Coordinates of C-alpha atoms in Angstrom, one line a residue:
M1 CA -17.5 -22.4 150.4
P2 CA -20.8 -23.8 148.9
A3 CA -19.4 -27.3 149.0
R4 CA -18.6 -26.8 152.7
I5 CA -22.2 -25.6 153.3
A6 CA -23.6 -28.6 151.4
L7 CA -21.5 -31.0 153.4
L8 CA -22.6 -29.4 156.7
T9 CA -26.2 -29.7 155.6
L10 CA -25.7 -33.3 154.8
L11 CA -24.0 -34.0 158.1
A12 CA -27.0 -32.4 159.9
V13 CA -29.3 -34.9 158.1
V14 CA -27.3 -38.1 158.2
G15 CA -23.9 -37.4 159.7
G16 CA -24.9 -38.1 163.3
G17 CA -25.6 -41.8 162.7
L18 CA -23.5 -44.7 163.8
L19 CA -22.4 -47.1 161.1
R20 CA -24.0 -50.5 161.5
L21 CA -21.8 -53.4 160.2
G22 CA -22.8 -56.7 158.8
A23 CA -22.3 -59.9 160.7
D24 CA -19.2 -60.6 158.6
A25 CA -17.4 -57.5 159.8
P26 CA -14.3 -58.3 161.9
R27 CA -14.4 -57.1 165.5
S28 CA -11.3 -55.5 166.8
P29 CA -9.9 -57.4 169.8
D30 CA -9.6 -54.1 171.8
A31 CA -13.2 -53.0 171.2
P32 CA -15.0 -53.1 174.5
R33 CA -18.3 -55.0 174.9
L34 CA -20.9 -52.3 175.5
P35 CA -24.2 -52.7 177.3
E36 CA -27.1 -53.6 174.9
L37 CA -29.4 -50.8 174.0
R38 CA -33.1 -51.3 174.1
A39 CA -36.0 -49.4 172.5
A40 CA -37.6 -46.7 174.5
T41 CA -41.3 -46.4 175.2
A42 CA -43.1 -43.1 174.4
A43 CA -43.6 -42.5 178.1
E44 CA -39.9 -42.9 178.8
V45 CA -39.0 -40.4 176.1
D46 CA -41.5 -38.0 177.5
A47 CA -40.0 -38.3 180.9
V48 CA -36.5 -37.7 179.6
E49 CA -37.7 -34.6 177.7
A50 CA -39.3 -33.2 180.8
A51 CA -36.2 -33.7 182.8
V52 CA -34.0 -32.1 180.1
R53 CA -36.4 -29.1 179.9
A54 CA -36.2 -28.7 183.6
V55 CA -32.5 -27.9 183.3
G56 CA -32.9 -25.5 180.4
G57 CA -32.3 -27.9 177.5
G58 CA -34.3 -29.6 174.8
L59 CA -34.7 -33.0 173.2
T60 CA -34.7 -33.8 169.5
R61 CA -36.6 -37.1 169.2
R62 CA -35.1 -39.6 166.8
D63 CA -38.3 -39.9 164.8
R64 CA -38.0 -36.2 163.9
E65 CA -34.6 -36.7 162.3
A66 CA -34.5 -37.0 158.5
S67 CA -32.8 -40.3 157.6
G68 CA -32.0 -39.2 154.0
D69 CA -31.5 -41.9 151.4
V70 CA -29.5 -44.3 153.7
P71 CA -31.6 -45.1 156.7
D72 CA -30.3 -48.7 156.8
L73 CA -26.7 -47.5 157.5
H74 CA -27.5 -45.4 160.5
R75 CA -28.8 -45.7 164.0
R76 CA -30.7 -42.6 165.0
L77 CA -30.6 -41.5 168.6
H78 CA -32.7 -39.2 170.7
T79 CA -30.5 -36.1 171.2
I80 CA -30.3 -33.9 174.3
N81 CA -29.5 -30.3 173.3
L82 CA -28.1 -28.2 176.1
G83 CA -28.2 -24.4 176.1
H84 CA -25.2 -22.1 176.2
P85 CA -23.3 -21.6 178.3
V86 CA -23.3 -25.2 179.7
T87 CA -23.2 -25.3 183.5
A88 CA -22.1 -27.9 186.0
E89 CA -25.6 -27.9 187.4
Q90 CA -27.0 -28.8 184.0
I91 CA -24.6 -31.7 183.5
D92 CA -25.1 -33.0 187.0
R93 CA -28.9 -33.1 186.7
L94 CA -29.0 -34.7 183.2
P95 CA -30.9 -38.0 183.1
D96 CA -29.0 -41.1 181.9
P97 CA -31.7 -43.2 180.2
D98 CA -30.7 -46.8 179.4
F99 CA -32.0 -46.7 175.8
G100 CA -29.0 -44.8 174.5
Y101 CA -28.9 -41.2 173.4
A102 CA -26.8 -38.4 172.0
L103 CA -25.8 -35.0 173.4
W104 CA -25.1 -31.6 171.7
V105 CA -23.1 -29.1 173.6
V106 CA -21.4 -25.7 173.0
I107 CA -18.0 -24.8 174.4
D108 CA -16.0 -21.5 174.2
P109 CA -13.2 -19.9 176.2
T110 CA -15.4 -19.5 179.2
T111 CA -16.0 -23.3 179.5
P112 CA -14.1 -24.2 182.7
P113 CA -11.6 -27.0 182.7
G114 CA -13.1 -30.3 183.9
L115 CA -16.7 -29.4 183.1
L116 CA -17.0 -31.9 180.2
A117 CA -15.3 -34.6 182.3
R118 CA -18.4 -34.6 184.6
L119 CA -20.3 -36.3 181.7
G120 CA -18.4 -39.4 182.7
R121 CA -21.2 -40.5 184.9
L122 CA -23.5 -41.0 181.8
R123 CA -23.0 -44.7 181.0
H124 CA -25.6 -44.7 178.2
L125 CA -24.4 -41.7 176.3
R126 CA -23.2 -42.9 172.9
R127 CA -22.7 -39.8 170.7
V128 CA -21.5 -36.2 171.5
S129 CA -21.5 -33.3 169.1
V130 CA -19.5 -30.3 170.2
D131 CA -20.0 -26.9 168.8
V132 CA -16.7 -25.0 169.3
R133 CA -16.7 -21.2 169.5
A134 CA -13.7 -19.0 169.7
I135 CA -15.6 -16.3 171.6
P136 CA -18.8 -16.4 173.6
D137 CA -21.9 -16.1 171.4
E138 CA -19.8 -16.2 168.2
P139 CA -22.2 -16.1 165.2
W140 CA -22.2 -19.1 162.9
H141 CA -21.2 -17.0 159.8
M142 CA -18.2 -15.5 161.6
R143 CA -16.6 -18.8 162.5
D144 CA -14.1 -18.7 159.8
G145 CA -10.8 -19.1 161.6
A146 CA -8.8 -22.1 162.8
P147 CA -10.2 -24.0 165.8
P148 CA -9.2 -22.2 169.1
S149 CA -6.3 -23.6 171.0
F150 CA -8.4 -24.8 174.0
A151 CA -10.4 -27.2 171.9
A152 CA -8.1 -30.3 172.2
A153 CA -7.9 -30.0 176.0
R154 CA -11.7 -29.8 176.4
V155 CA -12.3 -32.6 173.9
A156 CA -9.9 -34.8 175.9
E157 CA -12.2 -34.6 178.9
L158 CA -14.8 -36.5 177.0
A159 CA -12.7 -39.6 177.3
A160 CA -14.3 -40.0 180.7
V161 CA -17.6 -41.0 179.1
P162 CA -17.2 -44.8 179.3
H163 CA -19.3 -45.9 176.3
L164 CA -18.9 -42.9 173.9
E165 CA -18.9 -44.3 170.4
E166 CA -19.3 -41.2 168.2
L167 CA -17.7 -37.8 168.5
F168 CA -18.4 -34.9 166.0
L169 CA -16.7 -31.5 166.3
N170 CA -18.2 -28.5 164.6
R171 CA -16.5 -25.2 164.0
G172 CA -18.9 -23.4 161.5
M173 CA -18.1 -22.0 158.1
T174 CA -14.4 -22.4 158.2
E175 CA -12.4 -24.8 156.0
A176 CA -9.7 -25.0 158.7
G177 CA -10.8 -28.1 160.7
F178 CA -9.6 -29.8 163.8
G179 CA -6.1 -31.4 163.5
D180 CA -3.3 -33.5 164.9
D181 CA -3.7 -32.2 168.5
V182 CA -7.3 -33.5 168.6
A183 CA -6.4 -36.8 166.9
A184 CA -3.7 -37.3 169.6
V185 CA -6.1 -37.1 172.5
L186 CA -8.6 -39.4 170.9
Q187 CA -6.4 -42.4 171.5
A188 CA -7.5 -42.3 175.2
F189 CA -11.2 -42.8 174.3
P190 CA -12.1 -46.5 175.2
A191 CA -15.0 -47.1 172.8
L192 CA -14.7 -44.6 170.0
R193 CA -15.9 -45.8 166.6
A194 CA -16.8 -42.6 164.6
V195 CA -15.0 -39.3 164.4
G196 CA -15.6 -36.0 162.5
T197 CA -14.6 -33.5 161.5
L198 CA -10.8 -33.7 161.6
T199 CA -10.2 -31.6 158.5
G200 CA -7.0 -29.9 159.6
L201 CA -4.8 -33.1 159.7
S202 CA -1.3 -33.7 158.5
D203 CA 0.3 -37.0 157.9
T204 CA 1.1 -37.2 161.6
G205 CA -2.5 -37.0 162.6
A206 CA -3.5 -39.6 160.0
A207 CA -0.8 -42.0 161.4
T208 CA -2.4 -41.5 164.8
L209 CA -5.8 -42.4 163.5
A210 CA -4.5 -45.4 161.6
R211 CA -3.5 -47.0 165.0
M212 CA -7.1 -46.7 166.4
H213 CA -8.3 -50.0 165.1
R214 CA -11.9 -49.6 166.4
L215 CA -12.6 -46.7 164.0
E216 CA -15.5 -47.4 161.6
R217 CA -16.3 -43.9 160.4
L218 CA -14.1 -40.9 159.7
I219 CA -14.5 -37.4 158.3
V220 CA -10.9 -36.2 157.7
G221 CA -8.8 -33.9 155.5
G222 CA -6.5 -31.0 155.5
P223 CA -4.0 -29.2 153.2
G224 CA -1.2 -31.0 155.1
L225 CA -2.6 -34.4 154.5
T226 CA -0.6 -35.9 151.6
D227 CA -1.7 -38.8 149.4
A228 CA 0.7 -41.1 151.3
G229 CA -0.7 -40.0 154.7
F230 CA -4.3 -40.6 153.5
A231 CA -3.4 -44.0 152.2
R232 CA -2.4 -45.1 155.7
L233 CA -6.0 -45.0 156.7
S234 CA -6.6 -48.1 154.5
A235 CA -5.0 -50.1 157.4
L236 CA -8.0 -49.6 159.6
P237 CA -9.6 -53.0 159.7
R238 CA -13.1 -51.8 160.5
L239 CA -13.3 -48.7 158.4
R240 CA -16.6 -48.6 156.4
D241 CA -17.5 -44.9 156.1
L242 CA -14.9 -42.4 154.9
W243 CA -15.4 -38.7 154.1
V244 CA -12.6 -36.5 152.8
Q245 CA -12.6 -32.7 152.5
N246 CA -10.4 -29.6 152.6
R247 CA -7.6 -31.1 150.6
P248 CA -6.7 -31.5 146.9
P249 CA -8.6 -34.2 144.9
L250 CA -7.4 -37.7 145.6
S251 CA -5.0 -39.4 143.2
A252 CA -5.1 -43.0 141.9
A253 CA -2.1 -43.8 144.1
S254 CA -3.8 -42.7 147.3
L255 CA -6.9 -44.8 146.6
R256 CA -5.1 -48.0 145.4
P257 CA -4.5 -49.4 149.0
F258 CA -8.3 -49.3 149.6
T259 CA -8.8 -51.7 146.7
L260 CA -6.6 -54.5 148.1
R261 CA -9.0 -55.7 150.7
P262 CA -12.2 -53.7 149.9
R263 CA -14.5 -53.0 152.8
L264 CA -15.6 -49.4 152.4
V265 CA -19.4 -49.0 152.2
R266 CA -19.5 -45.3 151.8
L267 CA -17.0 -42.9 150.3
V268 CA -17.3 -39.1 150.0
V269 CA -14.3 -37.6 148.1
Q270 CA -13.0 -35.4 145.3
L271 CA -11.2 -37.3 142.5
D272 CA -8.2 -36.4 140.4
G273 CA -9.3 -37.7 137.0
A274 CA -10.4 -41.0 135.4
E275 CA -7.5 -43.0 136.8
A276 CA -8.6 -42.3 140.3
A277 CA -12.2 -43.2 139.4
E278 CA -10.8 -46.5 138.0
Q279 CA -9.4 -47.3 141.5
V280 CA -12.8 -46.4 143.1
S281 CA -14.5 -48.8 140.7
R282 CA -12.4 -51.6 142.3
I283 CA -13.8 -51.0 145.8
H284 CA -16.7 -53.4 145.0
T285 CA -18.2 -53.2 148.5
L286 CA -19.3 -49.5 148.0
E287 CA -23.0 -48.8 148.4
Y288 CA -22.9 -45.0 148.7
L289 CA -20.6 -42.8 146.7
S290 CA -20.3 -39.0 146.5
L291 CA -17.8 -37.5 144.2
G292 CA -16.9 -33.8 143.8
M293 CA -16.4 -33.5 140.0
R294 CA -16.3 -30.5 137.8
R295 CA -19.5 -29.8 135.8
R296 CA -19.2 -30.4 132.1
E297 CA -21.5 -28.8 129.5
G298 CA -22.4 -31.6 127.1
G299 CA -20.8 -35.0 126.7
V300 CA -19.8 -37.4 129.5
R301 CA -17.2 -36.9 132.2
P302 CA -14.7 -39.8 131.8
E303 CA -14.8 -40.4 135.6
L304 CA -18.3 -41.7 135.3
L305 CA -17.7 -44.6 133.0
P306 CA -15.7 -47.1 135.2
L307 CA -18.0 -46.5 138.2
A308 CA -20.9 -48.4 136.4
R309 CA -19.0 -51.6 137.3
L310 CA -19.7 -51.2 141.0
P311 CA -22.2 -54.0 141.7
R312 CA -23.7 -52.8 145.0
L313 CA -23.8 -49.1 144.5
R314 CA -27.2 -47.9 145.7
Q315 CA -26.7 -44.1 146.0
F316 CA -24.4 -42.1 143.8
Q317 CA -23.9 -38.3 143.8
P318 CA -21.4 -37.3 141.0
G319 CA -22.0 -33.6 141.4
E320 CA -24.3 -31.9 138.9
Y321 CA -25.3 -34.0 135.9
G322 CA -24.3 -31.8 133.0
S323 CA -26.1 -33.6 130.1
D324 CA -28.6 -36.1 129.0
E325 CA -25.6 -38.2 127.9
E326 CA -24.5 -38.5 131.5
A327 CA -28.0 -39.6 132.6
E328 CA -27.7 -42.4 130.0
V329 CA -24.5 -43.5 131.6
L330 CA -26.1 -43.6 135.0
S331 CA -28.8 -45.8 133.6
R332 CA -26.2 -48.6 133.3
F333 CA -25.6 -48.7 137.1
P334 CA -27.1 -52.0 138.2
A335 CA -28.3 -51.3 141.7
L336 CA -29.0 -47.6 142.1
E337 CA -31.8 -46.7 144.4
S338 CA -31.4 -42.9 144.4
A339 CA -30.7 -40.4 141.7
V340 CA -30.7 -36.7 141.0
L341 CA -31.1 -34.9 137.7
F342 CA -29.7 -31.4 138.0
R343 CA -29.8 -30.6 134.3
G344 CA -31.0 -32.2 131.1
T345 CA -34.4 -32.8 129.5
D346 CA -37.0 -35.5 129.3
T347 CA -34.5 -37.5 127.2
G348 CA -32.2 -37.8 130.2
L349 CA -35.1 -38.5 132.5
R350 CA -36.3 -41.3 130.3
S351 CA -32.7 -42.8 130.6
L352 CA -33.0 -42.7 134.4
T353 CA -36.3 -44.5 134.3
R354 CA -34.5 -47.5 132.9
I355 CA -33.1 -47.9 136.5
R356 CA -35.9 -50.1 137.7
T357 CA -34.4 -50.3 141.2
L358 CA -34.9 -46.5 141.9
R359 CA -36.7 -45.7 145.1
N360 CA -35.8 -42.0 145.4
L361 CA -35.6 -39.5 142.5
Q362 CA -35.0 -35.8 142.6
L363 CA -35.7 -33.8 139.5
L364 CA -34.1 -30.4 139.7
S365 CA -34.2 -29.5 136.0
P366 CA -36.9 -27.1 135.0
A367 CA -36.8 -28.5 131.5
V368 CA -38.7 -31.6 132.6
T369 CA -42.3 -31.8 131.3
D370 CA -45.4 -33.8 131.8
A371 CA -44.2 -36.4 129.4
G372 CA -41.1 -37.0 131.6
L373 CA -43.3 -37.4 134.7
A374 CA -45.4 -39.9 132.9
A375 CA -42.3 -42.0 132.3
V376 CA -41.4 -41.6 136.0
A377 CA -44.8 -43.0 137.0
T378 CA -43.8 -46.4 135.5
L379 CA -41.0 -47.0 138.0
P380 CA -42.1 -50.0 140.0
R381 CA -40.2 -49.2 143.2
L382 CA -40.3 -45.4 143.3
E383 CA -41.3 -44.2 146.8
T384 CA -40.0 -40.6 147.0
L385 CA -40.1 -38.0 144.3
G386 CA -39.0 -34.3 144.3
V387 CA -39.7 -32.1 141.3
T388 CA -38.5 -28.5 140.7
T389 CA -41.1 -27.6 138.1
G390 CA -40.8 -25.4 135.0
P391 CA -43.6 -24.4 132.7
G392 CA -43.8 -27.9 131.2
V393 CA -45.2 -29.5 134.4
T394 CA -49.0 -29.1 134.6
D395 CA -51.9 -30.9 136.2
A396 CA -51.5 -33.6 133.5
G397 CA -48.1 -34.5 135.1
L398 CA -49.6 -34.8 138.5
D399 CA -52.4 -37.0 137.1
A400 CA -49.8 -39.3 135.6
L401 CA -47.9 -39.5 139.0
A402 CA -51.1 -40.5 140.7
A403 CA -50.8 -43.9 139.1
A404 CA -47.3 -44.6 140.2
P405 CA -47.3 -48.0 142.0
R406 CA -45.5 -47.2 145.2
L407 CA -45.1 -43.4 145.3
A408 CA -45.6 -42.3 148.9
S409 CA -43.9 -38.9 149.1
L410 CA -44.0 -36.0 146.7
A411 CA -42.4 -32.6 146.9
V412 CA -43.1 -30.1 144.1
G413 CA -41.5 -26.7 143.9
T414 CA -40.7 -24.2 141.2
G415 CA -37.6 -23.3 139.4
A416 CA -39.0 -20.1 137.9
S417 CA -37.8 -16.8 139.3
S418 CA -41.3 -15.5 139.3
G419 CA -42.4 -18.2 141.7
R420 CA -45.2 -19.1 139.4
V421 CA -46.2 -22.7 138.7
S422 CA -48.2 -24.3 135.9
Y423 CA -50.1 -26.8 138.0
T424 CA -53.1 -26.0 140.1
E425 CA -54.6 -26.7 143.4
A426 CA -57.2 -28.8 141.6
G427 CA -54.5 -31.0 140.1
L428 CA -52.8 -31.4 143.5
R429 CA -56.1 -32.4 145.1
R430 CA -56.7 -35.1 142.5
F431 CA -53.2 -36.4 143.2
V432 CA -53.9 -36.5 147.0
A433 CA -57.2 -38.1 146.5
A434 CA -55.7 -40.8 144.3
R435 CA -52.9 -41.7 146.7
G436 CA -55.1 -41.4 149.8
P437 CA -53.8 -43.3 152.8
R438 CA -50.7 -44.4 150.9
L439 CA -49.4 -40.8 150.9
T440 CA -46.9 -40.2 153.8
G441 CA -45.2 -37.0 152.6
L442 CA -46.3 -33.9 150.7
S443 CA -44.5 -30.6 150.0
T444 CA -45.7 -27.8 147.7
S445 CA -45.2 -24.1 147.1
H446 CA -46.7 -21.0 145.5
L447 CA -50.2 -22.4 145.0
G448 CA -52.0 -20.0 147.3
L449 CA -53.3 -22.8 149.4
G450 CA -55.6 -22.1 152.4
D451 CA -57.0 -23.8 155.5
D452 CA -59.6 -25.6 153.4
F453 CA -56.8 -27.5 151.7
V454 CA -55.4 -28.6 155.0
T455 CA -58.8 -29.8 156.1
F456 CA -59.1 -31.8 152.8
L457 CA -55.6 -33.2 153.2
A458 CA -56.1 -34.4 156.8
A459 CA -59.3 -36.2 155.8
T460 CA -57.9 -37.7 152.6
A461 CA -54.3 -38.6 153.6
P462 CA -54.5 -39.6 157.3
N463 CA -51.0 -41.3 157.3
L464 CA -49.0 -38.1 156.5
S465 CA -45.8 -37.9 158.5
R466 CA -44.2 -35.0 156.7
L467 CA -46.0 -31.9 155.4
G468 CA -44.3 -28.9 153.8
L469 CA -46.4 -25.7 153.2
G470 CA -43.5 -23.3 153.7
T471 CA -44.6 -20.7 151.1
E472 CA -48.4 -21.0 151.5
R473 CA -49.2 -17.9 153.5
G474 CA -52.9 -18.6 153.6
I475 CA -52.5 -21.3 156.2
T476 CA -53.7 -20.0 159.6
D477 CA -54.5 -21.2 163.1
A478 CA -57.8 -22.4 161.6
S479 CA -55.8 -25.4 160.3
V480 CA -54.7 -26.5 163.8
P481 CA -57.7 -28.8 164.5
A482 CA -57.2 -30.7 161.2
L483 CA -53.5 -31.1 161.8
R484 CA -54.1 -32.5 165.2
T485 CA -56.1 -35.4 163.6
L486 CA -52.9 -36.6 161.8
P487 CA -51.5 -39.2 164.3
R488 CA -48.2 -39.9 162.4
L489 CA -47.3 -36.3 161.6
R490 CA -43.6 -35.8 162.6
S491 CA -42.4 -32.8 160.5
L492 CA -44.4 -29.7 159.6
D493 CA -43.1 -26.7 157.6
V494 CA -45.5 -23.8 157.8
G495 CA -42.9 -21.2 156.8
G496 CA -42.1 -17.8 158.2
S497 CA -42.4 -16.8 161.9
S498 CA -45.3 -17.7 164.2
S499 CA -46.3 -14.0 164.5
G500 CA -50.1 -14.0 164.2
R501 CA -50.3 -17.8 164.4
P502 CA -50.0 -18.7 168.1
G503 CA -52.0 -21.9 167.5
L504 CA -49.4 -23.3 165.1
K505 CA -46.6 -22.5 167.6
E506 CA -48.5 -24.2 170.3
L507 CA -48.9 -27.2 168.1
E508 CA -45.2 -27.8 168.2
Y509 CA -45.6 -28.8 171.9
Q510 CA -49.1 -30.3 171.9
V511 CA -48.8 -32.8 169.0
R512 CA -46.3 -35.5 169.7
G513 CA -43.3 -35.5 167.3
V514 CA -44.3 -32.5 165.2
Q515 CA -41.3 -30.2 164.4
I516 CA -42.1 -26.7 163.2
V517 CA -39.6 -25.4 160.7
R518 CA -39.6 -21.7 160.4
R519 CA -37.9 -19.6 157.7
S520 CA -37.3 -15.8 157.5
R521 CA -39.1 -14.0 154.7

C-alpha cells in the first residue's frame, strides 16, 4: 500500500504531463495533425478562471504545478477542476480557450449516460483526468475495490473529444485498476497518446494496447498480465514512457524485447533480480529510471551494478539506498542530475558529490553532518537541495551551503522525533542574506519563526517563487504585506487551517499564482 501511495503522489506531481519527443521520433501514419497550441497571456488565463468559477469550478494554473525533476519531459497545462456532481449546464458553459488545457472531473453511478460526450465540443481540450467513485461522495480512503462496472461506458464517451491526447483514470487507494474493458473502448479515441492507470489488465488488454500505435506513454499492470503479455507492448513504435505496477516483478525475458530497438526514455518498474537489471542496462535511451528493489542492510544490491552503464540516465530512483557502499556505486553513473540518500553517512554523501552533474540532491539521512554539507557545497551545478537534519547539522552547515555556486532552492527539515533542530534562525538568516536574489525556494521547520523573519525574507530574497513555513506557527496576518511584495511567489505553505488568519486566506485569491497548502494539525 505505501508504494501505491507514493506512486499516486508522484502522479499528482508529474504524471499529468504529456511526453515530448525529439525530432527523430517516428510519427505514426494514423496520428492526426492537431491544431498548434499557443502560449496564453495572463489576461486570457484570468478570463478563463473567471468563467470556470462562474459555473462552480476552479482553475489550477500550470505555473502552480510542481514539475519535479523532469520538467523537460513534460508539458504542463492549465487545469479546469469541476465540482461534483458534474452537471450538463457546467459542461455546456465551459470555455474552450485555444491555448490548450486539461480537465479534472468526478463520475459516479449518478452520472447520466451521454454527459461526458457533451465535452466533444471542446476542440482544445488535450488532457482529461477522471476520478471514478463507486458511490456518490465516496471517501478517498474507502476506494479499495475494483472499478465499478459503469466506468468503461462513461470513459467511452470521451472519444467524442476530437483532440484528446491524454487520459488518466483514478480510483483511489485500491490496487485493482482499470482493465481490459477500458482498454477496448480506447481504440475509438482518435488522438490518444498517453493512458493511465490501466493496472487491472490481462494479456488480452495488453494486446489491445499494442495495436494503438499512437501511444507514447502508458501506466499499466495487473495480476493477470503475464511476462509474455507485457512484452507485446514493446511493439509500440512511439512508446517512450512506461510505468508498471500491481503485478509481480518483471523478469529478464519480459524486458528483452525492449532492448532490441531501444526507445524508452522513462521506465518505472519492479525487477526480478540482477538478470532483469542487465536487460534494463541495454535500453541505452533511458534518462529516467525508477526501480522497486528490496532494501539491503549493508553491501550493494547486485541489480545496481549493470545500470551504471546507462549513458544518458539523468534521474535514478532505486528505492532506499541501504548503505554507503551503494552510494559509491551511484557515483559511477556518468550523467545523473538527481539523487536521493535515504540512509548512510557523510562517507556515502562524499561519494555522491563525485557526481559533478548533480542538479537536485535530497538528503534524508539524519546521520549527515556539517562536514557532509560542506562537501555538497562544492557541487558546481547543484540548484536544489533538501536536507532532513539530525543533530550533526548546525549553523556551520548552512554557512557552508551559502557558498554553493548555483544553489537556488533549499528545504531543511528534521528527522528527530522531538522536532528539534540544531541550526538556528540566525544561521538561516545568514544563508538567506548570502544567497539574496539568487534564492528562489526556501522551506524550513521547527525554528519558531515569526512575522519579522518573513519581512526580512521578502526584502532580502525578492525572487522567491516557493516558500514553505508549514510548521512555523508564529506566522500571522501581519506577514501578508511583505508576502505581497514577492512578484514571483507561486507556492506558499503556511500550514494548518486559516482559522484566525483570514488575511493569509485572502492572499490565495489576491496574489497571482500563490497556492496555499493547508495541513491538519
